[in-house]
Amino acid sequence: MNRTEHYQLCLWNESDRILMEDFNSDHRKIDAALSSIAAKQTSESSRLDAAIASARSSLAAEDSRLNRVKSEFVTIASNINGTLSNMTRTYNVSGWGSYSIVCVDIAAPSGYNYTLKCNGQSGAFWSGGSPEYGKGIVYFHGGVKTRLIFFPMRSPDAYVSCIQICTLPGFGFISGLTYKDLRTIEIAPEGAVAFGSAIPVTITAIK
C-alpha cells in the first residue's frame, strides 16, 4: 500500500485490501497532528496575549511617567510685554523660590544691547567671557533669542543667579538678593535710547 509523504496515511490502490485498522491508524495520526497544531496555536496565542499585556503595561507606565513630568512644567507667564517706564520694561515676578528651575525666554528687538536687572539692582556680577560689574545680572543683544535659567532649587533663601544661553552665553548672580525677595525683572536698553513697546517674555518653571 502506498502512503502519504508526511504523515504516512494510507493511499489505496484497487488491488489493496481495505482494513479497519488502516482507517483507525490514519484517524489517530490526523487527530494527533490536529491536536499538536491546536496546542501550538494556544501556546502562541498565550504568548502573544502576554506580550500585548506587557506592552500595554509598559505604555501605561510610560504614559503615567510622561504625565507626571508634564505636570512638573508650569508656564508662569507667556508672551508678556511688561510695563514700560523710563525706557525700562518691568516684569512682575513672585514665588520663584517654590520652583526648582525657572526659565526666562526673551525676544528683544534688534538694534540695541540690553541689560536685565532683578529688583532694579545693577550691582550684579555678569560674565560673558570676562567679568563685568554694574550691568545687572545679564547683558544681551537684541534680535537674538535669549534664555536665562535660574536655579531656585525650591529654596526661597537661595541667592539669585542664572545661566544665559544665546550667542553670547554667560552667567550672573546677585549676592545680596534671595528668591523670596525677588519681585521684578527689568529689561533696559543700553544708553538713552527708546525702543518699541514689545519685548515678549515667557517664563516657564519646573516644580
CSV table of C-alpha atoms in Angstrom, one decimal:
chain,number,residue,atom,x,y,z
A,1,MET,CA,0.0,0.0,0.0
A,2,ASN,CA,1.2,3.5,-0.8
A,3,ARG,CA,1.5,6.1,1.9
A,4,THR,CA,1.4,9.9,2.0
A,5,GLU,CA,4.8,11.7,2.3
A,6,HIS,CA,4.5,13.5,5.6
A,7,TYR,CA,2.0,11.5,7.9
A,8,GLN,CA,2.2,8.1,6.2
A,9,LEU,CA,-1.6,8.0,5.7
A,10,CYS,CA,-3.0,5.2,3.5
A,11,LEU,CA,-3.3,5.6,-0.2
A,12,TRP,CA,-5.2,2.6,-1.6
A,13,ASN,CA,-4.9,1.1,-4.9
A,14,GLU,CA,-7.7,-1.1,-6.4
A,15,SER,CA,-5.8,-4.2,-5.5
A,16,ASP,CA,-5.1,-3.3,-1.8
A,17,ARG,CA,-7.1,-4.9,1.0
A,18,ILE,CA,-9.3,-2.4,2.9
A,19,LEU,CA,-8.8,-2.9,6.6
A,20,MET,CA,-10.5,-1.2,9.5
A,21,GLU,CA,-7.1,-0.8,11.3
A,22,ASP,CA,-5.8,1.2,8.4
A,23,PHE,CA,-8.6,3.7,8.8
A,24,ASN,CA,-8.2,3.8,12.5
A,25,SER,CA,-4.5,4.3,12.2
A,26,ASP,CA,-5.0,7.2,9.8
A,27,HIS,CA,-7.6,8.8,12.1
A,28,ARG,CA,-5.2,8.6,15.1
A,29,LYS,CA,-2.4,10.2,13.1
A,30,ILE,CA,-4.8,13.0,11.9
A,31,ASP,CA,-6.1,13.5,15.4
A,32,ALA,CA,-2.6,13.7,16.8
A,33,ALA,CA,-1.5,16.2,14.2
A,34,LEU,CA,-4.5,18.4,14.7
A,35,SER,CA,-4.1,18.3,18.5
A,36,SER,CA,-0.4,19.4,18.1
A,37,ILE,CA,-1.4,22.3,15.9
A,38,ALA,CA,-4.1,23.4,18.3
A,39,ALA,CA,-1.7,23.2,21.2
A,40,LYS,CA,0.8,25.3,19.3
A,41,GLN,CA,-1.9,27.8,18.4
A,42,THR,CA,-3.0,28.0,22.1
A,43,SER,CA,0.6,28.4,23.2
A,44,GLU,CA,1.4,31.1,20.6
A,45,SER,CA,-1.9,32.9,21.5
A,46,SER,CA,-1.0,32.9,25.2
A,47,ARG,CA,2.5,34.2,24.3
A,48,LEU,CA,1.1,37.0,22.2
A,49,ASP,CA,-1.5,37.9,24.9
A,50,ALA,CA,1.2,38.1,27.5
A,51,ALA,CA,3.4,40.2,25.1
A,52,ILE,CA,0.4,42.5,24.4
A,53,ALA,CA,-0.4,42.8,28.1
A,54,SER,CA,3.2,43.6,28.9
A,55,ALA,CA,3.4,46.2,26.2
A,56,ARG,CA,0.2,47.8,27.4
A,57,SER,CA,1.5,47.8,30.9
A,58,SER,CA,4.8,49.4,29.8
A,59,LEU,CA,2.9,52.0,27.7
A,60,ALA,CA,0.6,52.8,30.7
A,61,ALA,CA,3.7,53.2,32.9
A,62,GLU,CA,5.4,55.4,30.4
A,63,ASP,CA,2.2,57.5,29.8
A,64,SER,CA,2.0,57.9,33.6
A,65,ARG,CA,5.6,59.0,33.8
A,66,LEU,CA,5.2,61.5,30.9
A,67,ASN,CA,2.1,62.9,32.5
A,68,ARG,CA,4.0,63.3,35.8
A,69,VAL,CA,6.9,65.0,34.0
A,70,LYS,CA,4.4,67.3,32.1
A,71,SER,CA,2.7,68.2,35.3
A,72,GLU,CA,6.1,69.4,36.7
A,73,PHE,CA,6.3,72.1,34.0
A,74,VAL,CA,4.4,75.3,34.6
A,75,THR,CA,4.1,78.3,32.4
A,76,ILE,CA,4.2,81.2,34.8
A,77,ALA,CA,3.8,83.9,32.1
A,78,SER,CA,3.5,83.6,28.3
A,79,ASN,CA,4.5,86.2,25.8
A,80,ILE,CA,4.0,89.1,28.2
A,81,ASN,CA,5.3,92.6,27.4
A,82,GLY,CA,5.6,94.1,30.9
A,83,THR,CA,5.2,97.8,31.8
A,84,LEU,CA,7.2,100.4,30.1
A,85,SER,CA,8.7,103.2,32.2
A,86,ASN,CA,11.7,105.4,31.6
A,87,MET,CA,12.9,103.2,28.7
A,88,THR,CA,12.8,100.2,31.1
A,89,ARG,CA,10.4,97.4,30.7
A,90,THR,CA,9.4,95.8,34.0
A,91,TYR,CA,8.0,92.3,34.5
A,92,ASN,CA,6.5,91.4,37.8
A,93,VAL,CA,7.5,88.0,39.2
A,94,SER,CA,6.9,86.3,42.5
A,95,GLY,CA,7.2,82.9,44.1
A,96,TRP,CA,10.2,81.7,42.2
A,97,GLY,CA,11.6,80.2,45.4
A,98,SER,CA,9.0,77.5,45.2
A,99,TYR,CA,10.4,76.1,42.0
A,100,SER,CA,13.4,74.0,41.2
A,101,ILE,CA,14.3,75.8,37.9
A,102,VAL,CA,12.9,78.9,36.2
A,103,CYS,CA,13.5,79.6,32.5
A,104,VAL,CA,13.1,83.1,31.1
A,105,ASP,CA,12.9,83.4,27.3
A,106,ILE,CA,13.4,86.9,25.9
A,107,ALA,CA,12.9,88.1,22.3
A,108,ALA,CA,14.2,91.7,22.4
A,109,PRO,CA,14.1,93.9,19.3
A,110,SER,CA,17.4,94.2,17.3
A,111,GLY,CA,19.4,97.3,17.1
A,112,TYR,CA,20.1,97.6,20.8
A,113,ASN,CA,22.0,95.9,23.6
A,114,TYR,CA,20.2,95.3,26.8
A,115,THR,CA,20.7,94.6,30.5
A,116,LEU,CA,18.4,92.6,32.7
A,117,LYS,CA,18.1,93.6,36.4
A,118,CYS,CA,16.5,91.9,39.3
A,119,ASN,CA,14.6,94.3,41.6
A,120,GLY,CA,16.3,97.0,39.7
A,121,GLN,CA,19.8,96.1,41.1
A,122,SER,CA,22.7,96.9,38.8
A,123,GLY,CA,25.5,95.8,41.1
A,124,ALA,CA,25.3,92.2,39.9
A,125,PHE,CA,28.2,90.2,38.6
A,126,TRP,CA,28.0,89.1,35.0
A,127,SER,CA,30.5,87.1,32.9
A,128,GLY,CA,30.3,86.5,29.1
A,129,GLY,CA,34.0,85.7,28.7
A,130,SER,CA,35.3,88.4,31.1
A,131,PRO,CA,33.8,89.6,34.4
A,132,GLU,CA,31.8,92.8,34.4
A,133,TYR,CA,30.0,94.6,37.2
A,134,GLY,CA,27.2,97.1,37.3
A,135,LYS,CA,25.3,95.9,34.2
A,136,GLY,CA,22.7,93.9,36.1
A,137,ILE,CA,22.6,90.1,36.2
A,138,VAL,CA,22.5,89.7,32.4
A,139,TYR,CA,23.8,91.7,29.3
A,140,PHE,CA,22.5,90.6,25.9
A,141,HIS,CA,22.0,91.6,22.3
A,142,GLY,CA,18.7,92.5,20.7
A,143,GLY,CA,17.5,90.4,17.8
A,144,VAL,CA,18.9,87.2,19.4
A,145,LYS,CA,16.6,84.9,21.4
A,146,THR,CA,18.0,84.7,24.9
A,147,ARG,CA,17.2,82.1,27.5
A,148,LEU,CA,18.0,82.6,31.2
A,149,ILE,CA,18.0,79.6,33.5
A,150,PHE,CA,17.6,80.4,37.2
A,151,PHE,CA,18.1,77.8,39.9
A,152,PRO,CA,15.9,78.5,43.0
A,153,MET,CA,16.0,74.7,43.8
A,154,ARG,CA,12.8,75.3,45.9
A,155,SER,CA,14.9,77.4,48.3
A,156,PRO,CA,13.5,80.9,48.8
A,157,ASP,CA,16.6,81.8,50.8
A,158,ALA,CA,19.0,80.9,47.9
A,159,TYR,CA,20.7,83.9,46.2
A,160,VAL,CA,19.5,84.8,42.7
A,161,SER,CA,21.8,83.5,40.0
A,162,CYS,CA,21.4,82.4,36.4
A,163,ILE,CA,23.0,80.9,33.3
A,164,GLN,CA,22.5,82.7,30.0
A,165,ILE,CA,22.1,80.7,26.8
A,166,CYS,CA,22.4,82.5,23.5
A,167,THR,CA,25.1,83.6,21.0
A,168,LEU,CA,26.7,85.5,23.9
A,169,PRO,CA,26.5,83.0,26.8
A,170,GLY,CA,27.4,83.8,30.3
A,171,PHE,CA,26.3,83.6,33.9
A,172,GLY,CA,25.4,86.1,36.6
A,173,PHE,CA,24.5,86.4,40.2
A,174,ILE,CA,23.4,88.9,42.8
A,175,SER,CA,24.9,88.1,46.2
A,176,GLY,CA,22.5,90.2,48.2
A,177,LEU,CA,19.2,89.2,46.7
A,178,THR,CA,17.3,86.0,47.5
A,179,TYR,CA,14.4,84.4,45.6
A,180,LYS,CA,11.9,85.2,48.4
A,181,ASP,CA,12.8,88.9,47.9
A,182,LEU,CA,12.7,88.8,44.1
A,183,ARG,CA,9.8,90.9,42.8
A,184,THR,CA,10.7,92.2,39.3
A,185,ILE,CA,13.0,91.6,36.4
A,186,GLU,CA,13.7,94.7,34.3
A,187,ILE,CA,15.0,95.0,30.8
A,188,ALA,CA,16.6,98.3,29.8
A,189,PRO,CA,18.4,99.2,26.5
A,190,GLU,CA,22.0,100.3,26.8
A,191,GLY,CA,22.3,104.0,26.7
A,192,ALA,CA,19.5,106.6,26.5
A,193,VAL,CA,17.6,105.1,23.5
A,194,ALA,CA,13.9,104.4,23.1
A,195,PHE,CA,12.6,101.1,21.9
A,196,GLY,CA,9.3,99.7,20.8
A,197,SER,CA,6.7,98.5,23.4
A,198,ALA,CA,7.0,94.8,22.6
A,199,ILE,CA,9.6,92.7,24.3
A,200,PRO,CA,7.9,89.3,24.5
A,201,VAL,CA,9.0,87.3,27.6
A,202,THR,CA,7.9,83.8,28.5
A,203,ILE,CA,8.6,82.4,32.0
A,204,THR,CA,8.5,78.6,32.4
A,205,ALA,CA,9.2,76.8,35.7
A,206,ILE,CA,9.8,73.3,36.8
A,207,LYS,CA,8.4,72.4,40.2
